[in-house]
Amino acid sequence: RRRVGVLISGRGSNLRALLEAEQDAYAIALVVSNRPDAPGLAIARAAGVPVHAPAPDGRGRAAWEAEADAALRAAGVELVALAGYMRILSPAFVAGWEGRMVNIHPSLLPLYKGLDTHARAIAAGDAEGGCSVHLVTAALDDGPVLAQARVPIHAGDTPETLAARVLVEEHRLYPRALAELARGL
Ligand code: GAR
């Protein structure tokens, strides 16, 4: 089983889905958070997964990333999965995991990179929304798409109702896409 490191910033529902899925192809070896108070850390701890979530100490992003990178490598991580990780990673960090780092993004990429994806899809009058798992490259939300799931957008949808519909699909899609990538390594 390929050893996976998961990076989070918040709620951690995708982390939970990755943990609850049949992990025949991967095992989550470490959870990293840029926020020591991320609710998702409790999910990791309850599952007995080691966490790396140092309090910010003012040294800046490069030092934080170098420490996170060292923690991932010390844990024997072979694949990195971003799961609601809301800080842009530097080109240097990304280069160190080329072809081995994936992200889940709540839109049908290449549509709606960045934030507020559901509000933008509704405002555009789109008939469908969805989510994408993609390889991470230095450009934001821009790497090759590995898998997507689609949902209908209904009249009267708000960003919240659409987000909830998409999130159900995220939780199905991400474990499958990660397992497929792990098997191919
Ligand atoms: C998910 O919807 C994920 O797709 C999105 O944040 C949410 C995290 O939820 N990610 C991004 O917007 C990345 N730019 P979670 O913490 O419950 O998994």
mmCIF file of C-alpha atoms and ligand atoms in Angstrom:
data_model
loop_
_atom_site.group_PDB
_atom_site.id
_atom_site.type_symbol
_atom_site.label_atom_id
_atom_site.label_comp_id
_atom_site.label_asym_id
_atom_site.label_seq_id
_atom_site.Cartn_x
_atom_site.Cartn_y
_atom_site.Cartn_z
ATOM 1 C CA ARG A 1 0.000 0.000 0.000
ATOM 2 C CA ARG A 2 1.305 3.430 -0.952
ATOM 3 C CA ARG A 3 1.856 5.774 1.964
ATOM 4 C CA VAL A 4 -0.159 8.974 1.634
ATOM 5 C CA GLY A 5 0.209 12.326 3.384
ATOM 6 C CA VAL A 6 -2.960 14.445 3.532
ATOM 7 C CA LEU A 7 -2.788 18.242 3.821
ATOM 8 C CA ILE A 8 -5.794 20.014 5.324
ATOM 9 C CA SER A 9 -6.759 23.474 6.538
ATOM 10 C CA GLY A 10 -10.226 23.017 8.004
ATOM 11 C CA ARG A 11 -13.218 20.732 8.356
ATOM 12 C CA GLY A 12 -11.615 17.568 7.009
ATOM 13 C CA SER A 13 -14.647 15.837 5.528
ATOM 14 C CA ASN A 14 -12.603 14.698 2.522
ATOM 15 C CA LEU A 15 -9.916 13.425 4.897
ATOM 16 C CA ARG A 16 -12.651 11.443 6.649
ATOM 17 C CA ALA A 17 -13.812 9.999 3.324
ATOM 18 C CA LEU A 18 -10.250 8.982 2.440
ATOM 19 C CA LEU A 19 -9.886 7.316 5.850
ATOM 20 C CA GLU A 20 -13.243 5.534 5.720
ATOM 21 C CA ALA A 21 -12.786 4.198 2.196
ATOM 22 C CA GLU A 22 -11.446 0.740 1.533
ATOM 23 C CA GLN A 23 -7.736 1.470 1.699
ATOM 24 C CA ASP A 24 -6.438 -1.464 -0.298
ATOM 25 C CA ALA A 25 -4.164 0.694 -2.461
ATOM 26 C CA TYR A 26 -3.105 3.384 0.015
ATOM 27 C CA ALA A 27 -2.615 4.021 3.705
ATOM 28 C CA ILE A 28 -2.708 7.474 5.293
ATOM 29 C CA ALA A 29 0.588 7.867 7.103
ATOM 30 C CA LEU A 30 0.461 11.526 8.144
ATOM 31 C CA VAL A 31 -1.977 14.443 8.228
ATOM 32 C CA VAL A 32 -0.485 17.922 7.930
ATOM 33 C CA SER A 33 -2.396 21.116 8.697
ATOM 34 C CA ASN A 34 -1.326 24.717 8.270
ATOM 35 C CA ARG A 35 -3.794 25.545 11.039
ATOM 36 C CA PRO A 36 -3.183 23.940 14.445
ATOM 37 C CA ASP A 37 -6.911 24.400 15.249
ATOM 38 C CA ALA A 38 -8.268 22.744 12.093
ATOM 39 C CA PRO A 39 -11.308 20.622 13.086
ATOM 40 C CA GLY A 40 -10.104 17.907 10.704
ATOM 41 C CA LEU A 41 -7.161 17.161 12.986
ATOM 42 C CA ALA A 42 -9.563 15.522 15.442
ATOM 43 C CA ILE A 43 -10.609 13.121 12.679
ATOM 44 C CA ALA A 44 -6.970 12.165 12.109
ATOM 45 C CA ARG A 45 -6.275 11.728 15.811
ATOM 46 C CA ALA A 46 -9.406 9.637 16.333
ATOM 47 C CA ALA A 47 -8.202 7.347 13.547
ATOM 48 C CA GLY A 48 -4.774 7.081 15.147
ATOM 49 C CA VAL A 49 -3.033 8.883 12.292
ATOM 50 C CA PRO A 50 -0.016 11.024 13.252
ATOM 51 C CA VAL A 51 -0.446 14.755 12.686
ATOM 52 C CA HIS A 52 1.965 17.565 11.943
ATOM 53 C CA ALA A 53 0.390 20.928 12.727
ATOM 54 C CA PRO A 54 2.934 23.252 14.304
ATOM 55 C CA ALA A 55 1.728 26.596 15.618
ATOM 56 C CA PRO A 56 2.720 29.435 13.294
ATOM 57 C CA ASP A 57 5.932 30.974 14.599
ATOM 58 C CA GLY A 58 6.373 33.870 12.199
ATOM 59 C CA ARG A 59 9.175 32.287 10.195
ATOM 60 C CA GLY A 60 7.182 32.456 6.987
ATOM 61 C CA ARG A 61 5.933 30.092 4.357
ATOM 62 C CA ALA A 62 9.260 28.736 3.084
ATOM 63 C CA ALA A 63 10.342 27.529 6.520
ATOM 64 C CA TRP A 64 6.898 26.078 7.254
ATOM 65 C CA GLU A 65 6.866 24.213 3.951
ATOM 66 C CA ALA A 66 10.396 22.866 4.441
ATOM 67 C CA GLU A 67 9.371 21.493 7.830
ATOM 68 C CA ALA A 68 6.169 19.977 6.434
ATOM 69 C CA ASP A 69 8.119 18.441 3.570
ATOM 70 C CA ALA A 70 10.611 16.924 6.010
ATOM 71 C CA ALA A 71 7.765 15.531 8.139
ATOM 72 C CA LEU A 72 6.143 13.939 5.083
ATOM 73 C CA ARG A 73 9.410 12.336 3.978
ATOM 74 C CA ALA A 74 10.225 11.168 7.509
ATOM 75 C CA ALA A 75 6.815 9.435 7.549
ATOM 76 C CA GLY A 76 7.745 7.606 4.344
ATOM 77 C CA VAL A 77 5.040 9.405 2.349
ATOM 78 C CA GLU A 78 5.019 8.608 -1.378
ATOM 79 C CA LEU A 79 1.879 10.489 -2.417
ATOM 80 C CA VAL A 80 0.433 13.774 -1.149
ATOM 81 C CA ALA A 81 -3.314 14.489 -1.207
ATOM 82 C CA LEU A 82 -4.571 18.044 -0.661
ATOM 83 C CA ALA A 83 -7.987 17.908 1.011
ATOM 84 C CA GLY A 84 -9.328 21.394 1.633
ATOM 85 C CA TYR A 85 -5.803 22.752 1.928
ATOM 86 C CA MET A 86 -6.419 26.453 1.428
ATOM 87 C CA ARG A 87 -2.930 27.914 1.145
ATOM 88 C CA ILE A 88 -1.039 28.161 -2.129
ATOM 89 C CA LEU A 89 2.052 25.940 -2.138
ATOM 90 C CA SER A 90 5.332 27.341 -3.421
ATOM 91 C CA PRO A 91 6.790 26.122 -6.723
ATOM 92 C CA ALA A 92 9.681 24.569 -4.767
ATOM 93 C CA PHE A 93 7.366 22.408 -2.631
ATOM 94 C CA VAL A 94 5.287 21.439 -5.663
ATOM 95 C CA ALA A 95 8.406 20.487 -7.651
ATOM 96 C CA GLY A 96 9.436 18.066 -4.909
ATOM 97 C CA TRP A 97 6.202 16.089 -5.382
ATOM 98 C CA GLU A 98 5.808 16.322 -9.151
ATOM 99 C CA GLY A 99 3.353 13.701 -10.395
ATOM 100 C CA ARG A 100 2.796 12.573 -6.786
ATOM 101 C CA MET A 101 0.528 15.283 -5.422
ATOM 102 C CA VAL A 102 -3.206 15.574 -6.080
ATOM 103 C CA ASN A 103 -5.915 18.033 -5.112
ATOM 104 C CA ILE A 104 -9.693 17.958 -5.038
ATOM 105 C CA HIS A 105 -11.317 21.107 -6.328
ATOM 106 C CA PRO A 106 -15.059 21.873 -6.152
ATOM 107 C CA SER A 107 -15.654 22.677 -9.825
ATOM 108 C CA LEU A 108 -15.570 21.056 -13.222
ATOM 109 C CA LEU A 109 -12.058 22.183 -14.111
ATOM 110 C CA PRO A 110 -10.912 24.029 -16.150
ATOM 111 C CA LEU A 111 -13.976 26.046 -15.085
ATOM 112 C CA TYR A 112 -13.781 28.131 -11.901
ATOM 113 C CA LYS A 113 -10.252 27.834 -10.585
ATOM 114 C CA GLY A 114 -9.750 29.506 -7.202
ATOM 115 C CA LEU A 115 -12.450 30.403 -4.693
ATOM 116 C CA ASP A 116 -16.276 30.748 -4.695
ATOM 117 C CA THR A 117 -16.685 28.069 -7.341
ATOM 118 C CA HIS A 118 -20.338 27.275 -6.607
ATOM 119 C CA ALA A 119 -21.464 30.906 -6.565
ATOM 120 C CA ARG A 120 -19.727 31.444 -9.893
ATOM 121 C CA ALA A 121 -21.333 28.364 -11.481
ATOM 122 C CA ILE A 122 -24.797 29.494 -10.343
ATOM 123 C CA ALA A 123 -24.223 33.082 -11.503
ATOM 124 C CA ALA A 124 -23.160 31.806 -14.923
ATOM 125 C CA GLY A 125 -26.422 29.866 -15.269
ATOM 126 C CA ASP A 126 -24.600 26.536 -15.620
ATOM 127 C CA ALA A 127 -26.758 23.412 -15.787
ATOM 128 C CA GLU A 128 -24.125 21.313 -13.981
ATOM 129 C CA GLY A 129 -21.535 21.681 -11.278
ATOM 130 C CA GLY A 130 -19.128 19.178 -9.857
ATOM 131 C CA CYS A 131 -15.673 18.399 -8.607
ATOM 132 C CA SER A 132 -12.304 17.472 -10.043
ATOM 133 C CA VAL A 133 -9.282 15.553 -8.820
ATOM 134 C CA HIS A 134 -6.150 16.830 -10.513
ATOM 135 C CA LEU A 135 -2.394 16.575 -10.310
ATOM 136 C CA VAL A 136 -0.917 19.627 -8.620
ATOM 137 C CA THR A 137 1.376 21.838 -10.672
ATOM 138 C CA ALA A 138 2.832 25.229 -9.808
ATOM 139 C CA ALA A 139 -0.127 27.063 -11.410
ATOM 140 C CA LEU A 140 -3.247 27.189 -9.206
ATOM 141 C CA ASP A 141 -5.856 24.465 -9.915
ATOM 142 C CA ASP A 142 -4.257 23.940 -13.321
ATOM 143 C CA GLY A 143 -2.715 20.432 -13.410
ATOM 144 C CA PRO A 144 -3.980 17.481 -15.468
ATOM 145 C CA VAL A 145 -7.460 16.326 -14.415
ATOM 146 C CA LEU A 146 -7.545 12.672 -13.302
ATOM 147 C CA ALA A 147 -11.259 12.308 -12.466
ATOM 148 C CA GLN A 148 -14.446 14.345 -12.286
ATOM 149 C CA ALA A 149 -17.966 13.944 -10.946
ATOM 150 C CA ARG A 150 -20.978 16.007 -12.085
ATOM 151 C CA VAL A 151 -24.173 17.067 -10.363
ATOM 152 C CA PRO A 152 -27.175 19.004 -11.691
ATOM 153 C CA ILE A 153 -27.683 22.625 -10.688
ATOM 154 C CA HIS A 154 -31.348 23.174 -9.809
ATOM 155 C CA ALA A 155 -33.384 26.382 -9.984
ATOM 156 C CA GLY A 156 -33.219 27.977 -6.550
ATOM 157 C CA ASP A 157 -29.854 26.484 -5.678
ATOM 158 C CA THR A 158 -27.658 28.587 -3.435
ATOM 159 C CA PRO A 159 -23.879 28.163 -3.148
ATOM 160 C CA GLU A 160 -24.591 26.205 0.044
ATOM 161 C CA THR A 161 -27.110 23.752 -1.430
ATOM 162 C CA LEU A 162 -24.895 23.182 -4.457
ATOM 163 C CA ALA A 163 -21.800 22.741 -2.261
ATOM 164 C CA ALA A 164 -23.594 20.076 -0.240
ATOM 165 C CA ARG A 165 -24.618 18.199 -3.415
ATOM 166 C CA VAL A 166 -21.067 18.372 -4.780
ATOM 167 C CA LEU A 167 -19.495 17.361 -1.456
ATOM 168 C CA VAL A 168 -21.305 14.009 -1.516
ATOM 169 C CA GLU A 169 -19.624 13.360 -4.866
ATOM 170 C CA GLU A 170 -16.240 14.582 -3.612
ATOM 171 C CA HIS A 171 -16.347 11.948 -0.902
ATOM 172 C CA ARG A 172 -17.002 9.232 -3.487
ATOM 173 C CA LEU A 173 -14.581 10.491 -6.111
ATOM 174 C CA TYR A 174 -11.481 11.261 -4.059
ATOM 175 C CA PRO A 175 -10.830 7.817 -2.542
ATOM 176 C CA ARG A 176 -11.324 6.179 -5.943
ATOM 177 C CA ALA A 177 -9.021 8.599 -7.772
ATOM 178 C CA LEU A 178 -6.348 8.362 -5.071
ATOM 179 C CA ALA A 179 -6.458 4.566 -5.098
ATOM 180 C CA GLU A 180 -6.118 4.529 -8.868
ATOM 181 C CA LEU A 181 -3.110 6.839 -8.729
ATOM 182 C CA ALA A 182 -1.558 4.758 -5.941
ATOM 183 C CA ARG A 183 -1.953 1.572 -7.954
ATOM 184 C CA GLY A 184 -0.250 3.185 -10.936
ATOM 185 C CA LEU A 185 2.838 4.371 -9.048
HETATM 186 C C1 GAR B 1 -13.978 20.844 -0.292
HETATM 187 O O1 GAR B 1 -15.195 21.182 -0.912
HETATM 188 C C2 GAR B 1 -12.843 20.952 -1.281
HETATM 189 O O2 GAR B 1 -13.177 20.551 -2.581
HETATM 190 C C3 GAR B 1 -12.542 22.426 -1.232
HETATM 191 O O3 GAR B 1 -12.697 22.794 0.113
HETATM 192 C C4 GAR B 1 -13.607 21.893 0.755
HETATM 193 C C5 GAR B 1 -12.900 21.288 1.931
HETATM 194 O O4 GAR B 1 -13.801 20.546 2.712
HETATM 195 N N1 GAR B 1 -11.237 22.702 -1.694
HETATM 196 C C6 GAR B 1 -10.890 23.855 -2.258
HETATM 197 O O5 GAR B 1 -11.647 24.774 -2.426
HETATM 198 C C7 GAR B 1 -9.444 23.930 -2.690
HETATM 199 N N2 GAR B 1 -9.157 25.200 -3.263
HETATM 200 P P1 GAR B 1 -13.269 19.483 3.754
HETATM 201 O O6 GAR B 1 -12.250 20.183 4.651
HETATM 202 O O7 GAR B 1 -14.490 19.110 4.524
HETATM 203 O O8 GAR B 1 -12.683 18.331 3.010
#
